[in-house]
mmCIF file of C-alpha atoms in Angstrom:
data_model
loop_
_atom_site.group_PDB
_atom_site.id
_atom_site.type_symbol
_atom_site.label_atom_id
_atom_site.label_comp_id
_atom_site.label_asym_id
_atom_site.label_seq_id
_atom_site.Cartn_x
_atom_site.Cartn_y
_atom_site.Cartn_z
ATOM 1 C CA MET Q 1 -1.965 -22.927 35.443
ATOM 2 C CA ASP Q 2 -2.453 -20.822 32.365
ATOM 3 C CA SER Q 3 -5.226 -22.378 30.281
ATOM 4 C CA LEU Q 4 -3.143 -21.688 27.171
ATOM 5 C CA ASN Q 5 -0.268 -23.890 28.325
ATOM 6 C CA LYS Q 6 -1.718 -27.100 26.931
ATOM 7 C CA TYR Q 7 -2.058 -25.415 23.536
ATOM 8 C CA LYS Q 8 1.489 -24.145 23.789
ATOM 9 C CA THR Q 9 2.743 -27.684 24.368
ATOM 10 C CA ALA Q 10 0.746 -29.001 21.407
ATOM 11 C CA TRP Q 11 2.086 -26.153 19.263
ATOM 12 C CA GLN Q 12 5.703 -26.741 20.138
ATOM 13 C CA ASN Q 13 5.466 -30.450 19.437
ATOM 14 C CA GLN Q 14 3.781 -30.226 16.063
ATOM 15 C CA ASN Q 15 5.673 -31.433 13.044
ATOM 16 C CA ILE Q 16 5.174 -31.534 9.319
ATOM 17 C CA GLU Q 17 5.000 -34.978 7.804
ATOM 18 C CA ASN Q 18 6.110 -34.144 4.287
ATOM 19 C CA GLN Q 19 9.196 -32.024 4.622
ATOM 20 C CA ILE Q 20 10.468 -30.163 1.603
ATOM 21 C CA ASP Q 21 13.816 -31.535 0.509
ATOM 22 C CA SER Q 22 16.969 -29.485 0.073
ATOM 23 C CA LYS Q 23 16.825 -29.782 -3.725
ATOM 24 C CA SER Q 24 13.395 -28.125 -3.870
ATOM 25 C CA LEU Q 25 14.449 -25.496 -1.320
ATOM 26 C CA ASN Q 26 17.494 -24.708 -3.424
ATOM 27 C CA LYS Q 27 15.346 -24.185 -6.505
ATOM 28 C CA MET Q 28 12.965 -22.048 -4.503
ATOM 29 C CA ILE Q 29 15.508 -19.427 -3.399
ATOM 30 C CA TYR Q 30 16.139 -18.497 -7.033
ATOM 31 C CA LYS Q 31 12.476 -17.969 -7.854
ATOM 32 C CA SER Q 32 11.328 -14.423 -8.432
ATOM 33 C CA SER Q 33 9.771 -12.619 -5.491
ATOM 34 C CA SER Q 34 6.219 -11.334 -5.854
ATOM 35 C CA SER Q 35 6.320 -9.153 -2.751
ATOM 36 C CA ILE Q 36 4.287 -5.984 -2.366
ATOM 37 C CA VAL Q 37 7.544 -3.973 -2.454
ATOM 38 C CA LYS Q 38 8.303 -5.230 -5.919
ATOM 39 C CA TRP Q 39 4.825 -4.262 -7.073
ATOM 40 C CA ILE Q 40 5.152 -0.807 -5.531
ATOM 41 C CA PHE Q 41 8.498 -0.471 -7.293
ATOM 42 C CA TYR Q 42 7.070 -1.418 -10.708
ATOM 43 C CA VAL Q 43 3.932 0.698 -10.382
ATOM 44 C CA SER Q 44 5.984 3.690 -9.205
ATOM 45 C CA LEU Q 45 8.375 3.349 -12.133
ATOM 46 C CA MET Q 46 5.367 3.239 -14.429
ATOM 47 C CA GLU Q 47 4.113 6.448 -12.855
ATOM 48 C CA PHE Q 48 7.409 8.197 -13.412
ATOM 49 C CA ALA Q 49 7.524 6.929 -16.978
ATOM 50 C CA LEU Q 50 3.912 7.935 -17.648
ATOM 51 C CA ILE Q 51 4.400 11.495 -16.428
ATOM 52 C CA ILE Q 52 7.675 11.879 -18.353
ATOM 53 C CA LEU Q 53 6.013 10.521 -21.500
ATOM 54 C CA MET Q 54 3.091 12.900 -21.012
ATOM 55 C CA ASN Q 55 5.554 15.805 -20.825
ATOM 56 C CA LEU Q 56 7.320 14.603 -23.953
ATOM 57 C CA PHE Q 57 4.195 14.210 -26.047
ATOM 58 C CA ILE Q 58 1.828 16.887 -24.820
ATOM 59 C CA LYS Q 59 3.935 20.041 -24.765
ATOM 60 C CA THR Q 60 5.314 19.951 -28.277
ATOM 61 C CA ASP Q 61 3.436 22.798 -29.954
ATOM 62 C CA TRP Q 62 6.042 25.459 -29.224
ATOM 63 C CA ASP Q 63 4.690 27.816 -31.945
ATOM 64 C CA PHE Q 64 1.384 27.948 -30.123
ATOM 65 C CA TYR Q 65 3.109 28.904 -26.859
ATOM 66 C CA LYS Q 66 5.336 31.450 -28.646
ATOM 67 C CA ARG Q 67 2.272 33.101 -30.150
ATOM 68 C CA TYR Q 68 0.865 33.800 -26.696
ATOM 69 C CA GLY Q 69 4.188 34.658 -25.052
ATOM 70 C CA LEU Q 70 4.202 31.436 -23.039
ATOM 71 C CA TYR Q 71 7.325 29.930 -24.568
ATOM 72 C CA HIS Q 72 9.709 30.715 -21.696
ATOM 73 C CA PHE Q 73 7.144 29.878 -19.059
ATOM 74 C CA ILE Q 74 6.456 26.405 -20.514
ATOM 75 C CA LEU Q 75 10.186 25.830 -21.102
ATOM 76 C CA ILE Q 76 11.010 26.593 -17.449
ATOM 77 C CA VAL Q 77 8.072 24.451 -16.248
ATOM 78 C CA SER Q 78 9.254 21.523 -18.422
ATOM 79 C CA VAL Q 79 12.896 21.722 -17.312
ATOM 80 C CA LEU Q 80 11.806 22.007 -13.682
ATOM 81 C CA GLY Q 81 9.503 19.031 -14.220
ATOM 82 C CA TYR Q 82 12.387 16.834 -15.413
ATOM 83 C CA LEU Q 83 14.675 17.996 -12.586
ATOM 84 C CA ILE Q 84 11.958 17.228 -10.031
ATOM 85 C CA ALA Q 85 11.403 13.798 -11.622
ATOM 86 C CA ILE Q 86 15.144 12.976 -11.407
ATOM 87 C CA LEU Q 87 15.302 14.117 -7.786
ATOM 88 C CA PHE Q 88 12.282 12.028 -6.820
ATOM 89 C CA ILE Q 89 13.557 8.953 -8.704
ATOM 90 C CA ILE Q 90 16.848 9.156 -6.745
ATOM 91 C CA LEU Q 91 14.982 9.537 -3.433
ATOM 92 C CA PHE Q 92 12.611 6.725 -4.339
ATOM 93 C CA TYR Q 93 15.418 4.346 -5.301
ATOM 94 C CA LYS Q 94 17.335 5.119 -2.081
ATOM 95 C CA ASN Q 95 14.235 4.329 -0.011
ATOM 96 C CA TYR Q 96 13.587 1.164 -2.003
ATOM 97 C CA LYS Q 97 17.115 -0.142 -1.468
ATOM 98 C CA ASN Q 98 16.709 0.306 2.287
ATOM 99 C CA ILE Q 99 13.865 -2.207 2.479
ATOM 100 C CA SER Q 100 14.750 -5.607 3.910
ATOM 101 C CA ALA Q 101 12.767 -8.305 5.697
ATOM 102 C CA ASN Q 102 15.627 -8.314 8.189
ATOM 103 C CA LEU Q 103 14.318 -5.183 9.888
ATOM 104 C CA SER Q 104 11.849 -5.075 12.751
ATOM 105 C CA THR Q 105 8.218 -5.278 11.629
ATOM 106 C CA LYS Q 106 7.590 -1.629 12.510
ATOM 107 C CA GLU Q 107 10.682 -0.344 10.731
ATOM 108 C CA LEU Q 108 9.960 -2.461 7.668
ATOM 109 C CA MET Q 109 6.433 -1.083 7.412
ATOM 110 C CA GLN Q 110 7.710 2.485 7.916
ATOM 111 C CA ARG Q 111 10.235 2.093 5.130
ATOM 112 C CA ILE Q 112 7.693 0.657 2.701
ATOM 113 C CA LEU Q 113 5.272 3.468 3.515
ATOM 114 C CA LYS Q 114 8.094 6.032 3.146
ATOM 115 C CA THR Q 115 8.822 4.717 -0.335
ATOM 116 C CA ARG Q 116 5.172 5.163 -1.189
ATOM 117 C CA LYS Q 117 5.122 8.635 0.310
ATOM 118 C CA THR Q 118 7.995 9.717 -1.941
ATOM 119 C CA VAL Q 119 6.026 8.755 -5.029
ATOM 120 C CA LYS Q 120 2.861 10.272 -3.542
ATOM 121 C CA TYR Q 121 4.661 13.619 -3.105
ATOM 122 C CA TYR Q 122 5.954 13.360 -6.659
ATOM 123 C CA VAL Q 123 2.470 12.743 -8.044
ATOM 124 C CA ALA Q 124 1.041 15.570 -5.901
ATOM 125 C CA THR Q 125 3.818 17.963 -7.000
ATOM 126 C CA THR Q 126 3.230 17.079 -10.644
ATOM 127 C CA ILE Q 127 -0.547 17.434 -10.471
ATOM 128 C CA ILE Q 128 -0.407 20.743 -8.566
ATOM 129 C CA SER Q 129 2.197 22.232 -10.913
ATOM 130 C CA LEU Q 130 0.147 21.000 -13.880
ATOM 131 C CA MET Q 131 -2.917 22.753 -12.445
ATOM 132 C CA ILE Q 132 -0.988 26.008 -11.893
ATOM 133 C CA ALA Q 133 0.587 25.856 -15.370
ATOM 134 C CA MET Q 134 -2.800 25.170 -16.981
ATOM 135 C CA PHE Q 135 -4.491 27.985 -15.066
ATOM 136 C CA TYR Q 136 -1.745 30.470 -15.909
ATOM 137 C CA SER Q 137 -1.780 29.434 -19.588
ATOM 138 C CA PHE Q 138 -5.584 29.854 -19.793
ATOM 139 C CA TRP Q 139 -5.272 33.220 -18.070
ATOM 140 C CA VAL Q 140 -2.694 34.475 -20.587
ATOM 141 C CA ILE Q 141 -4.535 33.041 -23.607
ATOM 142 C CA LEU Q 142 -7.950 34.381 -22.602
ATOM 143 C CA HIS Q 143 -6.426 37.835 -22.014
ATOM 144 C CA SER Q 144 -4.587 37.840 -25.338
ATOM 145 C CA ASP Q 145 -5.700 39.965 -28.313
ATOM 146 C CA ASP Q 146 -7.181 36.865 -30.001
ATOM 147 C CA TYR Q 147 -9.676 36.219 -27.234
ATOM 148 C CA GLU Q 148 -10.058 39.498 -25.363
ATOM 149 C CA TYR Q 149 -12.719 40.904 -27.704
ATOM 150 C CA ILE Q 150 -14.687 37.636 -27.568
ATOM 151 C CA MET Q 151 -14.538 37.709 -23.790
ATOM 152 C CA ASN Q 152 -15.634 41.357 -23.770
ATOM 153 C CA ASP Q 153 -18.622 40.480 -26.000
ATOM 154 C CA LEU Q 154 -19.705 37.774 -23.554
ATOM 155 C CA GLY Q 155 -20.302 40.277 -20.787
ATOM 156 C CA GLU Q 156 -19.918 39.678 -17.070
ATOM 157 C CA ASN Q 157 -22.026 36.507 -16.931
ATOM 158 C CA GLY Q 158 -20.293 35.027 -19.957
ATOM 159 C CA HIS Q 159 -16.957 35.740 -18.320
ATOM 160 C CA LEU Q 160 -18.020 33.871 -15.229
ATOM 161 C CA VAL Q 161 -19.235 30.881 -17.278
ATOM 162 C CA VAL Q 162 -15.927 30.665 -19.198
ATOM 163 C CA TRP Q 163 -13.805 30.833 -16.016
ATOM 164 C CA ALA Q 164 -16.080 28.410 -14.194
ATOM 165 C CA PHE Q 165 -15.623 26.001 -17.110
ATOM 166 C CA VAL Q 166 -11.829 26.455 -17.070
ATOM 167 C CA ILE Q 167 -11.592 25.868 -13.314
ATOM 168 C CA PHE Q 168 -13.988 22.916 -13.481
ATOM 169 C CA SER Q 169 -11.925 21.317 -16.273
ATOM 170 C CA ILE Q 170 -8.656 21.727 -14.347
ATOM 171 C CA LEU Q 171 -10.173 20.370 -11.133
ATOM 172 C CA PHE Q 172 -11.832 17.509 -13.001
ATOM 173 C CA LEU Q 173 -8.518 16.490 -14.561
ATOM 174 C CA ALA Q 174 -6.767 16.699 -11.178
ATOM 175 C CA ALA Q 175 -9.530 14.661 -9.496
ATOM 176 C CA LEU Q 176 -9.305 12.055 -12.242
ATOM 177 C CA LEU Q 177 -5.538 11.709 -11.805
ATOM 178 C CA PHE Q 178 -5.781 11.614 -7.994
ATOM 179 C CA GLY Q 179 -8.666 9.120 -8.180
ATOM 180 C CA PHE Q 180 -6.722 6.800 -10.450
ATOM 181 C CA TYR Q 181 -3.712 7.043 -8.170
ATOM 182 C CA ALA Q 182 -5.736 6.452 -4.990
ATOM 183 C CA LEU Q 183 -7.406 3.406 -6.535
ATOM 184 C CA ILE Q 184 -4.137 1.702 -7.463
ATOM 185 C CA TYR Q 185 -2.426 2.308 -4.130
ATOM 186 C CA GLY Q 186 -5.532 2.018 -2.045
ATOM 187 C CA LEU Q 187 -5.770 -1.563 -3.200
ATOM 188 C CA LEU Q 188 -2.050 -2.221 -2.993
ATOM 189 C CA ILE Q 189 -1.270 -0.947 0.491
ATOM 190 C CA LYS Q 190 -4.660 -1.157 2.237
ATOM 191 C CA ARG Q 191 -3.649 -4.177 4.328
ATOM 192 C CA LEU Q 192 -0.211 -2.742 5.104
ATOM 193 C CA ASN Q 193 -1.708 0.545 6.312
ATOM 194 C CA LYS Q 194 -4.187 -1.299 8.516
ATOM 195 C CA ASN Q 195 -1.458 -3.474 10.058
ATOM 196 C CA TYR Q 196 0.816 -0.487 10.647
ATOM 197 C CA LYS Q 197 -1.934 1.453 12.427
ATOM 198 C CA GLU Q 198 -2.690 -1.553 14.618
ATOM 199 C CA LEU Q 199 0.964 -2.104 15.481
ATOM 200 C CA ILE Q 200 1.606 1.482 16.571
ATOM 201 C CA GLU Q 201 -1.801 2.253 18.107
ATOM 202 C CA ASP Q 202 -0.785 1.860 21.772
ATOM 203 C CA THR Q 203 2.424 3.820 21.356
ATOM 204 C CA MET Q 204 0.337 6.812 20.346
ATOM 205 C CA ASN Q 205 -1.741 6.782 23.545
ATOM 206 C CA MET Y 1 26.566 -15.302 -2.971
ATOM 207 C CA ASN Y 2 29.174 -17.995 -2.494
ATOM 208 C CA PRO Y 3 28.228 -21.682 -2.775
ATOM 209 C CA GLU Y 4 29.385 -22.432 0.753
ATOM 210 C CA LEU Y 5 27.040 -19.824 2.187
ATOM 211 C CA GLU Y 6 24.259 -21.180 0.002
ATOM 212 C CA SER Y 7 24.669 -24.768 1.166
ATOM 213 C CA GLN Y 8 24.924 -23.606 4.790
ATOM 214 C CA PHE Y 9 21.686 -21.650 4.344
ATOM 215 C CA ILE Y 10 19.857 -24.562 2.712
ATOM 216 C CA LYS Y 11 20.972 -26.887 5.504
ATOM 217 C CA GLU Y 12 19.631 -24.527 8.192
ATOM 218 C CA LEU Y 13 16.473 -23.849 6.228
ATOM 219 C CA GLU Y 14 15.767 -27.539 5.783
ATOM 220 C CA ALA Y 15 16.326 -28.228 9.470
ATOM 221 C CA HIS Y 16 14.039 -25.415 10.626
ATOM 222 C CA GLN Y 17 11.416 -25.371 7.874
ATOM 223 C CA ASN Y 18 8.688 -26.144 10.391
ATOM 224 C CA ILE Y 19 8.834 -22.497 11.474
ATOM 225 C CA ILE Y 20 7.874 -21.394 7.963
ATOM 226 C CA HIS Y 21 5.137 -24.016 7.734
ATOM 227 C CA LYS Y 22 3.647 -22.846 11.038
ATOM 228 C CA VAL Y 23 3.643 -19.202 9.917
ATOM 229 C CA CYS Y 24 2.121 -20.180 6.568
ATOM 230 C CA LYS Y 25 -0.560 -22.260 8.248
ATOM 231 C CA ALA Y 26 -1.449 -19.350 10.537
ATOM 232 C CA TYR Y 27 -1.626 -16.744 7.764
ATOM 233 C CA THR Y 28 -3.263 -18.665 4.930
ATOM 234 C CA ASN Y 29 -6.406 -20.690 4.477
ATOM 235 C CA ASN Y 30 -5.577 -23.066 1.667
ATOM 236 C CA GLN Y 31 -2.720 -25.131 0.332
ATOM 237 C CA ASP Y 32 -2.065 -22.952 -2.728
ATOM 238 C CA ASP Y 33 -1.620 -19.833 -0.587
ATOM 239 C CA HIS Y 34 0.426 -21.832 1.904
ATOM 240 C CA ASN Y 35 2.838 -22.897 -0.845
ATOM 241 C CA ASP Y 36 2.932 -19.405 -2.257
ATOM 242 C CA LEU Y 37 3.725 -17.765 1.086
ATOM 243 C CA PHE Y 38 6.283 -20.505 1.853
ATOM 244 C CA GLN Y 39 8.085 -19.678 -1.369
ATOM 245 C CA GLU Y 40 8.018 -15.927 -0.704
ATOM 246 C CA ILE Y 41 9.365 -16.372 2.855
ATOM 247 C CA THR Y 42 12.141 -18.616 1.540
ATOM 248 C CA ILE Y 43 13.118 -15.999 -1.054
ATOM 249 C CA GLN Y 44 13.115 -13.216 1.576
ATOM 250 C CA LEU Y 45 15.170 -15.328 3.989
ATOM 251 C CA TRP Y 46 17.770 -15.958 1.308
ATOM 252 C CA LYS Y 47 17.864 -12.274 0.320
ATOM 253 C CA ALA Y 48 18.398 -11.279 3.957
ATOM 254 C CA TYR Y 49 20.766 -14.107 4.888
ATOM 255 C CA ASP Y 50 24.003 -12.197 4.245
ATOM 256 C CA LYS Y 51 22.807 -9.604 6.787
ATOM 257 C CA PHE Y 52 22.199 -12.244 9.449
ATOM 258 C CA ARG Y 53 24.985 -11.586 11.904
ATOM 259 C CA GLY Y 54 24.179 -14.272 14.418
ATOM 260 C CA GLU Y 55 23.205 -11.678 17.047
ATOM 261 C CA SER Y 56 20.043 -13.642 17.625
ATOM 262 C CA LYS Y 57 19.378 -17.352 17.224
ATOM 263 C CA PHE Y 58 18.848 -18.500 13.639
ATOM 264 C CA THR Y 59 15.318 -19.609 14.522
ATOM 265 C CA THR Y 60 14.460 -16.199 16.056
ATOM 266 C CA TRP Y 61 15.795 -14.439 12.972
ATOM 267 C CA MET Y 62 13.818 -16.853 10.796
ATOM 268 C CA TYR Y 63 10.651 -16.048 12.708
ATOM 269 C CA ARG Y 64 11.238 -12.328 12.226
ATOM 270 C CA VAL Y 65 11.716 -12.586 8.465
ATOM 271 C CA ALA Y 66 8.814 -15.041 8.101
ATOM 272 C CA LEU Y 67 6.417 -12.842 10.086
ATOM 273 C CA ASN Y 68 7.572 -9.702 8.284
ATOM 274 C CA THR Y 69 6.897 -11.377 4.975
ATOM 275 C CA ALA Y 70 3.457 -12.608 6.049
ATOM 276 C CA ILE Y 71 2.433 -9.242 7.557
ATOM 277 C CA SER Y 72 4.030 -6.664 5.287
ATOM 278 C CA LEU Y 73 5.437 -8.102 2.108
ATOM 279 C CA TYR Y 74 3.167 -10.918 1.062
ATOM 280 C CA ARG Y 75 0.605 -9.969 -1.508
ATOM 281 C CA ARG Y 76 -2.148 -12.570 -1.565
ATOM 282 C CA SER Y 77 -1.101 -13.664 -4.842
ATOM 283 C CA LYS Y 78 -2.149 -14.677 -8.141
ATOM 284 C CA ARG Y 79 0.966 -16.797 -8.581
ATOM 285 C CA LYS Y 80 -0.833 -20.089 -8.902
ATOM 286 C CA ILE Y 81 1.405 -21.434 -11.598
ATOM 287 C CA GLY Y 82 4.882 -22.665 -10.971
ATOM 288 C CA THR Y 83 4.891 -23.641 -7.310
ATOM 289 C CA GLU Y 84 3.671 -27.202 -7.827
ATOM 290 C CA GLU Y 85 6.991 -28.618 -8.926
ATOM 291 C CA LEU Y 86 8.615 -27.231 -5.774
ATOM 292 C CA PHE Y 87 6.033 -28.837 -3.519
ATOM 293 C CA PRO Y 88 5.922 -32.393 -4.841
ATOM 294 C CA ASN Y 89 3.832 -33.645 -1.936
ATOM 295 C CA SER Y 90 1.791 -30.512 -1.386
ATOM 296 C CA LYS Y 91 -1.537 -32.158 -2.051
ATOM 297 C CA GLU Y 92 -0.850 -34.439 0.879
ATOM 298 C CA LEU Y 93 1.146 -31.916 2.916
ATOM 299 C CA LYS Y 94 -0.127 -32.395 6.414
ATOM 300 C CA PHE Y 95 0.844 -32.278 10.005
ATOM 301 C CA GLU Y 96 1.946 -35.471 11.649
ATOM 302 C CA GLU Y 97 -0.714 -37.548 13.263
ATOM 303 C CA TYR Y 98 -0.770 -37.225 17.001
ATOM 304 C CA ASP Y 99 -3.017 -38.678 19.601
ATOM 305 C CA ASP Y 100 -6.570 -37.373 19.475
ATOM 306 C CA THR Y 101 -6.163 -34.749 22.176
ATOM 307 C CA THR Y 102 -3.103 -33.077 20.681
ATOM 308 C CA GLU Y 103 -4.633 -33.162 17.231
ATOM 309 C CA ARG Y 104 -7.859 -31.615 18.507
ATOM 310 C CA GLN Y 105 -5.955 -28.944 20.422
ATOM 311 C CA LEU Y 106 -3.940 -27.994 17.348
ATOM 312 C CA GLU Y 107 -7.088 -27.859 15.275
ATOM 313 C CA GLU Y 108 -8.805 -25.593 17.822
ATOM 314 C CA LEU Y 109 -5.713 -23.428 18.090
ATOM 315 C CA TYR Y 110 -5.358 -22.850 14.327
ATOM 316 C CA LYS Y 111 -9.086 -22.188 14.063
ATOM 317 C CA ALA Y 112 -8.771 -19.501 16.746
ATOM 318 C CA ILE Y 113 -5.580 -18.048 15.227
ATOM 319 C CA HIS Y 114 -7.342 -17.625 11.890
ATOM 320 C CA GLN Y 115 -9.823 -15.303 13.561
ATOM 321 C CA LEU Y 116 -7.104 -12.926 14.785
ATOM 322 C CA SER Y 117 -5.662 -9.918 12.969
ATOM 323 C CA ASP Y 118 -2.242 -10.139 11.280
ATOM 324 C CA ILE Y 119 -0.496 -8.410 14.203
ATOM 325 C CA GLU Y 120 -2.306 -10.520 16.806
ATOM 326 C CA LYS Y 121 -1.287 -13.652 14.922
ATOM 327 C CA ALA Y 122 2.366 -12.573 15.118
ATOM 328 C CA LEU Y 123 2.061 -11.990 18.865
ATOM 329 C CA VAL Y 124 0.404 -15.369 19.429
ATOM 330 C CA LEU Y 125 2.977 -17.226 17.346
ATOM 331 C CA LEU Y 126 5.847 -15.623 19.259
ATOM 332 C CA TYR Y 127 4.099 -16.405 22.554
ATOM 333 C CA LEU Y 128 3.566 -20.039 21.571
ATOM 334 C CA GLU Y 129 7.247 -20.299 20.690
ATOM 335 C CA ASP Y 130 8.086 -19.056 24.196
ATOM 336 C CA LYS Y 131 9.912 -15.954 23.018
ATOM 337 C CA SER Y 132 10.733 -13.411 25.726
ATOM 338 C CA TYR Y 133 9.152 -9.941 25.737
ATOM 339 C CA LYS Y 134 12.561 -8.553 24.823
ATOM 340 C CA GLU Y 135 12.749 -10.792 21.737
ATOM 341 C CA ILE Y 136 9.138 -9.954 20.821
ATOM 342 C CA SER Y 137 9.787 -6.222 21.171
ATOM 343 C CA ILE Y 138 12.922 -6.449 18.994
ATOM 344 C CA CYS Y 139 11.132 -8.534 16.379
ATOM 345 C CA LEU Y 140 8.120 -6.221 16.102
ATOM 346 C CA GLY Y 141 10.014 -2.974 16.714
ATOM 347 C CA ILE Y 142 7.905 -1.884 19.686
ATOM 348 C CA THR Y 143 8.796 -1.302 23.343
ATOM 349 C CA GLU Y 144 8.729 -4.146 25.847
ATOM 350 C CA VAL Y 145 5.922 -2.415 27.764
ATOM 351 C CA ASN Y 146 3.961 -2.108 24.568
ATOM 352 C CA ALA Y 147 4.607 -5.744 23.726
ATOM 353 C CA ARG Y 148 3.289 -6.776 27.165
ATOM 354 C CA VAL Y 149 0.126 -4.679 26.789
ATOM 355 C CA LYS Y 150 -0.592 -6.041 23.335
ATOM 356 C CA MET Y 151 0.239 -9.603 24.363
ATOM 357 C CA ASN Y 152 -2.073 -9.560 27.385
ATOM 358 C CA ARG Y 153 -4.909 -8.245 25.265
ATOM 359 C CA THR Y 154 -4.273 -10.825 22.563
ATOM 360 C CA LYS Y 155 -4.061 -13.692 25.046
ATOM 361 C CA VAL Y 156 -7.427 -12.707 26.516
ATOM 362 C CA LYS Y 157 -8.889 -12.688 23.014
ATOM 363 C CA LEU Y 158 -7.317 -16.051 22.207
ATOM 364 C CA LYS Y 159 -8.687 -17.590 25.419
ATOM 365 C CA GLU Y 160 -12.158 -16.333 24.559
ATOM 366 C CA LEU Y 161 -11.898 -17.838 21.096
ATOM 367 C CA LEU Y 162 -10.694 -21.161 22.486
ATOM 368 C CA ASN Y 163 -13.278 -21.323 25.256
ATOM 369 C CA PRO Y 164 -16.319 -19.431 24.061
#
């Protein structure tokens, strides 16, 4: 006889002494959920809002861009940025609406992780395009009449120092944004990721 | 949702609430977390109730939603305020008193379950409820073969924990 059978019998016969009455249960179903999905939803919306606000407030000095011939470039980048944001928000919302505890455990986890991935791609797209836009803008500005003679005076080593500084600054900003992002979601979905890996591990072999 | 559906749901929930208590007891270590997870499972069950088509037994469906909530949705929470009024007897919430042997066995079992991973806990709970491999595979979303492999491994681990 399986040595676990006696435990199974004990398990199946257990009962709770203080049952929760129907009145309390009724109140409970109208309480607000604090599930991880809701948190992911709020944090993701904050991310979208933050990036859109950054676009609104940072790129306002159009005269500066006009002076260096960057007006059209920045305009196209901004419009594209908003279009990308709208596209990702639609995708994100569609994924979010597909999440239900009614699904199988594996499918539920996949859908939550897919929702996260959508926002991850959005953040990555935004950071990479920001890096490209910054690099291109520095390139144009440092080759403009205003700066070209200064750069020429610096000589080859000076040139290298300036470009090393520019690249370091761009990478530092990107690392900071990625680090912040990884910290928030690392904490939020660490357990979910671990459980998902464990659930699918044998199907991969 | 309509009031009839709501009262039908509450009636079923009240009758089968032991399932939720068992899941909560397996996945949490204190009464506050137990109450918190209980509330979250109840909310998720209600949200999913209109999609319950009766293809499986209500209790099997309840297990699925409860385990999904415990494994994937529940965020060990900071919601310490507000659950007390819904659990009037929570300070004394306890399992019925059985004879010594049964009580000791349940104590040993929960102690062992607490040492398992979230996925292993789900497998053990479904095993203890005598669910078939087909039901387990549907609930977890894995193949029956996979469910068997995982279950055998988990049962060995559970036996070792129960009889070190």
